[in-house]
Amino acid sequence: MPPRTSPTERQKRLGAELRRMRLAADVSAESAAGLLGIDRSKVSAIEQGIRAISEERLRSLACHCDCGDEKYIDALVAMAQNRKRGWWERYRGSLSAAVLDIAELESHATRMRCAHSVHIPGLLQTSEHAMALFRFVVPPLPEEQVRLRLAHRLERQRVLEGATAPEYATVVHESALRMQFGGRKVARAQLEYLVHMSERENIILRVLTFEAGGFPGAGQTVNYLEGPIPQLDTVQVDSTHGPDFLHTEAQLAKYRAQLDWTERLSLPPAASRDFIHDLAQQL
């Protein structure tokens, strides 16, 4: 397993929150360094997610910054203490760091909300469907890379299993359901798998039909990962250059409203299941 050469998205988020706390209290980096008994460069490293911070120092910093939100501080302490390497670290050096960051964030999410316009959600894809998608990457991937991505995708899906699995609420547009990646047989199996997965208690699947008309964020894939408290939620959006991670208050509010709107336009879960079943029968 190759060593990390940069902090993970979750580690960078902790550093960003500490910097935000410090700036909100108008505390200089030099003052924070003196309080923590470290030099100025180490404060910078902590705020970039490069260097760890102990619980004692984190709580001292929060006190010095007059942060009285105990739930927020406790959540930051938990982030600081949980820097263990998860299963995704086996792929470091073989897959992009951003792909591994998604798996790490999902593993810590208390609830997930998603909206997909063109693709079936990755956590609900069959292996055949996922394999077909990976073969449409430009430039084409070597077969070894395709197999690695598939193995990683299947391990990611385990986050939805078990008694402690988070709630997963997703909206899938009709266009994604009608795409036939891998051909009719693969497409039908994928739809049948969606019907099966939608029967799980922790999965809420809604379909946004063509008849619903326009909707906010059309064409965009959005994954909203809820943290232990709302301030620590994260939005991940797909782009042609890879995933982007957003977490400012304004960004979180925007995407919550967008997902609320999309869910209101969608079919209820039971009707969505029937809709997908009918599409599968047509294939």
mmCIF file of C-alpha atoms in Angstrom:
data_model
loop_
_atom_site.group_PDB
_atom_site.id
_atom_site.type_symbol
_atom_site.label_atom_id
_atom_site.label_comp_id
_atom_site.label_asym_id
_atom_site.label_seq_id
_atom_site.Cartn_x
_atom_site.Cartn_y
_atom_site.Cartn_z
ATOM 1 C CA MET A 1 0.000 0.000 0.000
ATOM 2 C CA PRO A 2 1.692 3.262 -1.110
ATOM 3 C CA PRO A 3 1.864 6.099 1.450
ATOM 4 C CA ARG A 4 -0.472 9.059 1.194
ATOM 5 C CA THR A 5 1.168 12.031 -0.442
ATOM 6 C CA SER A 6 -1.656 14.457 0.370
ATOM 7 C CA PRO A 7 -4.499 14.698 2.899
ATOM 8 C CA THR A 8 -7.842 13.111 2.175
ATOM 9 C CA GLU A 9 -10.900 15.248 1.508
ATOM 10 C CA ARG A 10 -12.161 14.499 5.022
ATOM 11 C CA GLN A 11 -8.866 15.592 6.579
ATOM 12 C CA LYS A 12 -8.874 18.760 4.497
ATOM 13 C CA ARG A 13 -12.438 19.423 5.650
ATOM 14 C CA LEU A 14 -11.414 19.213 9.310
ATOM 15 C CA GLY A 15 -8.601 21.679 8.656
ATOM 16 C CA ALA A 16 -10.975 24.007 6.825
ATOM 17 C CA GLU A 17 -13.422 23.935 9.744
ATOM 18 C CA LEU A 18 -10.659 24.789 12.223
ATOM 19 C CA ARG A 19 -9.509 27.677 10.048
ATOM 20 C CA ARG A 20 -13.095 28.874 9.688
ATOM 21 C CA MET A 21 -13.508 28.777 13.456
ATOM 22 C CA ARG A 22 -10.291 30.731 13.984
ATOM 23 C CA LEU A 23 -11.112 33.400 11.397
ATOM 24 C CA ALA A 24 -14.672 33.818 12.700
ATOM 25 C CA ALA A 25 -13.201 34.672 16.110
ATOM 26 C CA ASP A 26 -10.581 36.978 14.531
ATOM 27 C CA VAL A 27 -7.772 34.923 16.041
ATOM 28 C CA SER A 28 -4.468 35.144 14.157
ATOM 29 C CA ALA A 29 -2.475 32.079 13.212
ATOM 30 C CA GLU A 30 0.353 33.347 15.393
ATOM 31 C CA SER A 31 -1.981 33.631 18.392
ATOM 32 C CA ALA A 32 -3.329 30.126 17.754
ATOM 33 C CA ALA A 33 0.211 28.778 17.514
ATOM 34 C CA GLY A 34 1.123 30.330 20.843
ATOM 35 C CA LEU A 35 -1.989 28.921 22.483
ATOM 36 C CA LEU A 36 -1.316 25.412 21.171
ATOM 37 C CA GLY A 37 2.387 25.535 21.928
ATOM 38 C CA ILE A 38 3.453 24.959 18.324
ATOM 39 C CA ASP A 39 5.002 27.116 15.624
ATOM 40 C CA ARG A 40 3.084 29.007 12.945
ATOM 41 C CA SER A 41 3.930 26.522 10.186
ATOM 42 C CA LYS A 42 2.289 23.673 12.098
ATOM 43 C CA VAL A 43 -0.931 25.672 12.446
ATOM 44 C CA SER A 44 -0.914 26.056 8.666
ATOM 45 C CA ALA A 45 -0.312 22.314 8.248
ATOM 46 C CA ILE A 46 -3.229 21.500 10.583
ATOM 47 C CA GLU A 47 -5.539 23.826 8.665
ATOM 48 C CA GLN A 48 -4.532 22.191 5.385
ATOM 49 C CA GLY A 49 -5.326 18.743 6.785
ATOM 50 C CA ILE A 50 -1.685 17.674 6.504
ATOM 51 C CA ARG A 51 -0.997 17.473 10.235
ATOM 52 C CA ALA A 52 -3.162 15.842 12.917
ATOM 53 C CA ILE A 53 -4.417 17.719 15.978
ATOM 54 C CA SER A 54 -5.012 16.197 19.413
ATOM 55 C CA GLU A 55 -8.344 16.410 21.216
ATOM 56 C CA GLU A 56 -6.796 18.575 23.934
ATOM 57 C CA ARG A 57 -5.447 21.111 21.446
ATOM 58 C CA LEU A 58 -8.650 21.131 19.415
ATOM 59 C CA ARG A 59 -10.777 21.836 22.480
ATOM 60 C CA SER A 60 -8.326 24.502 23.658
ATOM 61 C CA LEU A 61 -8.540 26.187 20.263
ATOM 62 C CA ALA A 62 -12.359 26.066 20.299
ATOM 63 C CA CYS A 63 -12.407 27.600 23.778
ATOM 64 C CA HIS A 64 -9.981 30.348 22.748
ATOM 65 C CA CYS A 65 -12.192 31.070 19.732
ATOM 66 C CA ASP A 66 -15.292 31.301 21.982
ATOM 67 C CA CYS A 67 -16.977 28.413 20.135
ATOM 68 C CA GLY A 68 -19.677 27.156 22.494
ATOM 69 C CA ASP A 69 -21.361 24.674 20.125
ATOM 70 C CA GLU A 70 -20.560 21.442 21.959
ATOM 71 C CA LYS A 71 -22.081 19.168 19.307
ATOM 72 C CA TYR A 72 -19.968 20.840 16.651
ATOM 73 C CA ILE A 73 -16.799 20.591 18.741
ATOM 74 C CA ASP A 74 -17.472 16.940 19.584
ATOM 75 C CA ALA A 75 -17.972 16.186 15.893
ATOM 76 C CA LEU A 76 -14.664 17.859 15.025
ATOM 77 C CA VAL A 77 -12.923 15.865 17.770
ATOM 78 C CA ALA A 78 -14.339 12.661 16.295
ATOM 79 C CA MET A 79 -13.011 13.652 12.868
ATOM 80 C CA ALA A 80 -9.592 14.417 14.349
ATOM 81 C CA GLN A 81 -9.402 11.101 16.181
ATOM 82 C CA ASN A 82 -10.637 8.936 13.300
ATOM 83 C CA ARG A 83 -7.733 9.059 10.834
ATOM 84 C CA LYS A 84 -7.561 5.308 10.396
ATOM 85 C CA ARG A 85 -7.033 3.822 6.979
ATOM 86 C CA GLY A 86 -10.170 2.284 5.518
ATOM 87 C CA TRP A 87 -10.554 -0.458 2.920
ATOM 88 C CA TRP A 88 -10.265 2.143 0.127
ATOM 89 C CA GLU A 89 -6.594 2.689 0.987
ATOM 90 C CA ARG A 90 -5.776 -0.577 -0.774
ATOM 91 C CA TYR A 91 -6.452 1.249 -4.033
ATOM 92 C CA ARG A 92 -4.233 4.253 -3.319
ATOM 93 C CA GLY A 93 -1.778 4.703 -6.131
ATOM 94 C CA SER A 94 -3.999 2.682 -8.481
ATOM 95 C CA LEU A 95 -7.129 4.855 -8.534
ATOM 96 C CA SER A 96 -7.476 8.620 -8.221
ATOM 97 C CA ALA A 97 -7.440 10.136 -4.738
ATOM 98 C CA ALA A 98 -10.829 11.776 -5.398
ATOM 99 C CA VAL A 99 -12.468 8.387 -6.027
ATOM 100 C CA LEU A 100 -11.087 7.130 -2.713
ATOM 101 C CA ASP A 101 -12.303 10.310 -0.995
ATOM 102 C CA ILE A 102 -15.875 9.552 -2.095
ATOM 103 C CA ALA A 103 -15.695 6.108 -0.495
ATOM 104 C CA GLU A 104 -14.307 7.571 2.742
ATOM 105 C CA LEU A 105 -17.002 10.249 2.945
ATOM 106 C CA GLU A 106 -19.732 7.687 2.250
ATOM 107 C CA SER A 107 -18.410 5.451 5.019
ATOM 108 C CA HIS A 108 -18.842 8.297 7.537
ATOM 109 C CA ALA A 109 -22.173 9.636 6.234
ATOM 110 C CA THR A 110 -25.183 9.387 8.517
ATOM 111 C CA ARG A 111 -27.558 9.747 5.544
ATOM 112 C CA MET A 112 -27.156 10.139 1.798
ATOM 113 C CA ARG A 113 -29.341 11.980 -0.704
ATOM 114 C CA CYS A 114 -28.658 11.781 -4.435
ATOM 115 C CA ALA A 115 -30.009 12.853 -7.806
ATOM 116 C CA HIS A 116 -28.938 11.235 -11.092
ATOM 117 C CA SER A 117 -30.040 12.352 -14.539
ATOM 118 C CA VAL A 118 -28.103 10.167 -16.973
ATOM 119 C CA HIS A 119 -26.511 7.365 -14.956
ATOM 120 C CA ILE A 120 -27.764 4.804 -12.472
ATOM 121 C CA PRO A 121 -26.340 5.629 -9.001
ATOM 122 C CA GLY A 122 -22.989 3.914 -8.508
ATOM 123 C CA LEU A 123 -24.100 2.339 -5.237
ATOM 124 C CA LEU A 124 -26.994 0.651 -7.062
ATOM 125 C CA GLN A 125 -25.246 -0.556 -10.219
ATOM 126 C CA THR A 126 -24.835 -4.188 -11.203
ATOM 127 C CA SER A 127 -21.300 -5.282 -11.984
ATOM 128 C CA GLU A 128 -22.176 -5.730 -15.678
ATOM 129 C CA HIS A 129 -23.643 -2.225 -15.902
ATOM 130 C CA ALA A 130 -20.643 -0.697 -14.105
ATOM 131 C CA MET A 131 -18.239 -2.590 -16.361
ATOM 132 C CA ALA A 132 -19.995 -1.217 -19.452
ATOM 133 C CA LEU A 133 -19.730 2.339 -18.076
ATOM 134 C CA PHE A 134 -16.016 2.015 -17.381
ATOM 135 C CA ARG A 135 -15.464 0.976 -20.986
ATOM 136 C CA PHE A 136 -16.918 4.301 -22.177
ATOM 137 C CA VAL A 137 -14.241 6.357 -20.419
ATOM 138 C CA VAL A 138 -12.186 8.667 -22.656
ATOM 139 C CA PRO A 139 -9.359 7.923 -23.230
ATOM 140 C CA PRO A 140 -10.091 4.174 -22.988
ATOM 141 C CA LEU A 141 -8.929 2.482 -19.804
ATOM 142 C CA PRO A 142 -6.592 -0.514 -19.787
ATOM 143 C CA GLU A 143 -8.402 -3.716 -18.842
ATOM 144 C CA GLU A 144 -6.526 -3.874 -15.540
ATOM 145 C CA GLN A 145 -7.818 -0.400 -14.630
ATOM 146 C CA VAL A 146 -11.369 -1.432 -15.541
ATOM 147 C CA ARG A 147 -11.122 -4.406 -13.188
ATOM 148 C CA LEU A 148 -9.731 -2.207 -10.395
ATOM 149 C CA ARG A 149 -12.553 0.305 -10.774
ATOM 150 C CA LEU A 150 -15.121 -2.470 -10.730
ATOM 151 C CA ALA A 151 -13.639 -4.044 -7.587
ATOM 152 C CA HIS A 152 -13.622 -0.650 -5.875
ATOM 153 C CA ARG A 153 -17.228 0.045 -6.965
ATOM 154 C CA LEU A 154 -18.448 -3.266 -5.529
ATOM 155 C CA GLU A 155 -16.698 -2.609 -2.215
ATOM 156 C CA ARG A 156 -18.240 0.870 -2.076
ATOM 157 C CA GLN A 157 -21.690 -0.663 -2.365
ATOM 158 C CA ARG A 158 -21.239 -2.492 0.934
ATOM 159 C CA VAL A 159 -21.859 0.782 2.757
ATOM 160 C CA LEU A 160 -25.585 0.147 2.195
ATOM 161 C CA GLU A 161 -25.458 -3.253 3.895
ATOM 162 C CA GLY A 162 -25.852 -4.205 7.543
ATOM 163 C CA ALA A 163 -27.880 -3.050 10.525
ATOM 164 C CA THR A 164 -26.046 0.280 10.769
ATOM 165 C CA ALA A 165 -26.275 1.166 7.074
ATOM 166 C CA PRO A 166 -27.304 4.794 6.485
ATOM 167 C CA GLU A 167 -30.509 5.811 4.765
ATOM 168 C CA TYR A 168 -29.971 6.247 1.046
ATOM 169 C CA ALA A 169 -32.531 8.437 -0.712
ATOM 170 C CA THR A 170 -31.998 8.826 -4.441
ATOM 171 C CA VAL A 171 -33.853 10.295 -7.391
ATOM 172 C CA VAL A 172 -33.168 8.704 -10.777
ATOM 173 C CA HIS A 173 -34.391 10.376 -13.934
ATOM 174 C CA GLU A 174 -36.264 8.329 -16.526
ATOM 175 C CA SER A 175 -33.518 9.054 -19.050
ATOM 176 C CA ALA A 176 -31.004 7.150 -16.889
ATOM 177 C CA LEU A 177 -33.386 4.214 -16.646
ATOM 178 C CA ARG A 178 -33.768 4.040 -20.421
ATOM 179 C CA MET A 179 -30.044 4.140 -21.212
ATOM 180 C CA GLN A 180 -28.912 0.698 -22.392
ATOM 181 C CA PHE A 181 -25.277 0.519 -21.332
ATOM 182 C CA GLY A 182 -24.113 -2.999 -22.145
ATOM 183 C CA GLY A 183 -27.160 -3.787 -24.254
ATOM 184 C CA ARG A 184 -30.754 -4.843 -23.580
ATOM 185 C CA LYS A 185 -29.940 -7.862 -21.416
ATOM 186 C CA VAL A 186 -27.640 -5.878 -19.107
ATOM 187 C CA ALA A 187 -30.107 -2.990 -19.021
ATOM 188 C CA ARG A 188 -33.000 -5.258 -18.027
ATOM 189 C CA ALA A 189 -30.948 -6.923 -15.294
ATOM 190 C CA GLN A 190 -30.007 -3.466 -13.995
ATOM 191 C CA LEU A 191 -33.630 -2.372 -13.801
ATOM 192 C CA GLU A 192 -34.633 -5.580 -12.039
ATOM 193 C CA TYR A 193 -31.792 -5.031 -9.567
ATOM 194 C CA LEU A 194 -33.068 -1.508 -8.864
ATOM 195 C CA VAL A 195 -36.510 -2.920 -8.085
ATOM 196 C CA HIS A 196 -34.925 -5.436 -5.727
ATOM 197 C CA MET A 197 -32.760 -2.847 -3.954
ATOM 198 C CA SER A 198 -35.648 -0.395 -3.609
ATOM 199 C CA GLU A 199 -37.373 -2.900 -1.320
ATOM 200 C CA ARG A 200 -34.685 -2.478 1.355
ATOM 201 C CA GLU A 201 -35.762 -0.445 4.359
ATOM 202 C CA ASN A 202 -32.830 1.964 4.179
ATOM 203 C CA ILE A 203 -33.183 2.696 0.447
ATOM 204 C CA ILE A 204 -35.701 5.228 -0.848
ATOM 205 C CA LEU A 205 -35.742 5.326 -4.644
ATOM 206 C CA ARG A 206 -37.816 7.834 -6.586
ATOM 207 C CA VAL A 207 -38.181 8.219 -10.346
ATOM 208 C CA LEU A 208 -38.349 11.590 -12.055
ATOM 209 C CA THR A 209 -40.286 10.984 -15.279
ATOM 210 C CA PHE A 210 -40.133 12.872 -18.567
ATOM 211 C CA GLU A 211 -43.677 14.068 -17.856
ATOM 212 C CA ALA A 212 -42.437 15.981 -14.802
ATOM 213 C CA GLY A 213 -40.847 18.485 -17.165
ATOM 214 C CA GLY A 214 -37.970 20.738 -16.166
ATOM 215 C CA PHE A 215 -36.211 20.566 -12.833
ATOM 216 C CA PRO A 216 -33.278 22.315 -11.109
ATOM 217 C CA GLY A 217 -29.812 20.952 -11.736
ATOM 218 C CA ALA A 218 -30.859 19.113 -14.890
ATOM 219 C CA GLY A 219 -28.055 16.931 -16.192
ATOM 220 C CA GLN A 220 -26.040 17.174 -12.987
ATOM 221 C CA THR A 221 -25.207 14.295 -10.656
ATOM 222 C CA VAL A 222 -25.447 15.330 -7.000
ATOM 223 C CA ASN A 223 -24.470 13.326 -3.925
ATOM 224 C CA TYR A 224 -25.366 14.998 -0.637
ATOM 225 C CA LEU A 225 -23.588 13.301 2.269
ATOM 226 C CA GLU A 226 -24.934 14.207 5.683
ATOM 227 C CA GLY A 227 -22.492 14.384 8.565
ATOM 228 C CA PRO A 228 -23.110 13.988 12.306
ATOM 229 C CA ILE A 229 -24.329 17.603 12.341
ATOM 230 C CA PRO A 230 -25.618 19.757 9.439
ATOM 231 C CA GLN A 231 -22.534 22.021 9.474
ATOM 232 C CA LEU A 232 -20.413 19.036 8.439
ATOM 233 C CA ASP A 233 -22.501 17.933 5.452
ATOM 234 C CA THR A 234 -20.689 17.590 2.112
ATOM 235 C CA VAL A 235 -21.920 17.857 -1.465
ATOM 236 C CA GLN A 236 -20.122 15.905 -4.169
ATOM 237 C CA VAL A 237 -20.906 16.752 -7.777
ATOM 238 C CA ASP A 238 -19.522 15.056 -10.884
ATOM 239 C CA SER A 239 -17.742 16.927 -13.651
ATOM 240 C CA THR A 240 -15.727 15.971 -16.715
ATOM 241 C CA HIS A 241 -12.479 16.475 -14.774
ATOM 242 C CA GLY A 242 -13.628 14.403 -11.796
ATOM 243 C CA PRO A 243 -15.629 14.895 -8.591
ATOM 244 C CA ASP A 244 -15.856 18.266 -6.835
ATOM 245 C CA PHE A 245 -16.514 18.590 -3.095
ATOM 246 C CA LEU A 246 -18.500 21.539 -1.721
ATOM 247 C CA HIS A 247 -19.293 22.490 1.857
ATOM 248 C CA THR A 248 -19.858 26.212 2.349
ATOM 249 C CA GLU A 249 -23.125 27.107 4.088
ATOM 250 C CA ALA A 250 -24.532 28.672 0.915
ATOM 251 C CA GLN A 251 -23.616 25.648 -1.213
ATOM 252 C CA LEU A 252 -25.165 23.188 1.227
ATOM 253 C CA ALA A 253 -28.388 25.220 1.386
ATOM 254 C CA LYS A 254 -28.550 25.430 -2.413
ATOM 255 C CA TYR A 255 -28.215 21.700 -2.973
ATOM 256 C CA ARG A 256 -30.611 20.797 -0.150
ATOM 257 C CA ALA A 257 -33.234 23.016 -1.794
ATOM 258 C CA GLN A 258 -32.453 21.519 -5.205
ATOM 259 C CA LEU A 259 -32.876 17.969 -3.913
ATOM 260 C CA ASP A 260 -36.094 18.902 -2.081
ATOM 261 C CA TRP A 261 -37.516 20.315 -5.315
ATOM 262 C CA THR A 262 -36.476 17.269 -7.335
ATOM 263 C CA GLU A 263 -38.008 14.873 -4.811
ATOM 264 C CA ARG A 264 -41.312 16.778 -4.887
ATOM 265 C CA LEU A 265 -41.463 16.376 -8.672
ATOM 266 C CA SER A 266 -40.715 12.651 -8.516
ATOM 267 C CA LEU A 267 -43.013 9.652 -8.209
ATOM 268 C CA PRO A 268 -43.497 8.211 -4.698
ATOM 269 C CA PRO A 269 -41.321 5.164 -3.887
ATOM 270 C CA ALA A 270 -44.033 2.555 -4.545
ATOM 271 C CA ALA A 271 -45.054 4.128 -7.854
ATOM 272 C CA SER A 272 -41.378 4.458 -8.785
ATOM 273 C CA ARG A 273 -40.833 0.746 -8.165
ATOM 274 C CA ASP A 274 -43.775 -0.094 -10.415
ATOM 275 C CA PHE A 275 -42.496 2.291 -13.085
ATOM 276 C CA ILE A 276 -39.056 0.635 -13.134
ATOM 277 C CA HIS A 277 -40.632 -2.821 -13.179
ATOM 278 C CA ASP A 278 -42.722 -1.878 -16.236
ATOM 279 C CA LEU A 279 -39.636 -0.550 -18.038
ATOM 280 C CA ALA A 280 -37.821 -3.827 -17.341
ATOM 281 C CA GLN A 281 -40.721 -5.795 -18.778
ATOM 282 C CA GLN A 282 -40.517 -3.739 -21.980
ATOM 283 C CA LEU A 283 -36.943 -4.979 -22.446
#
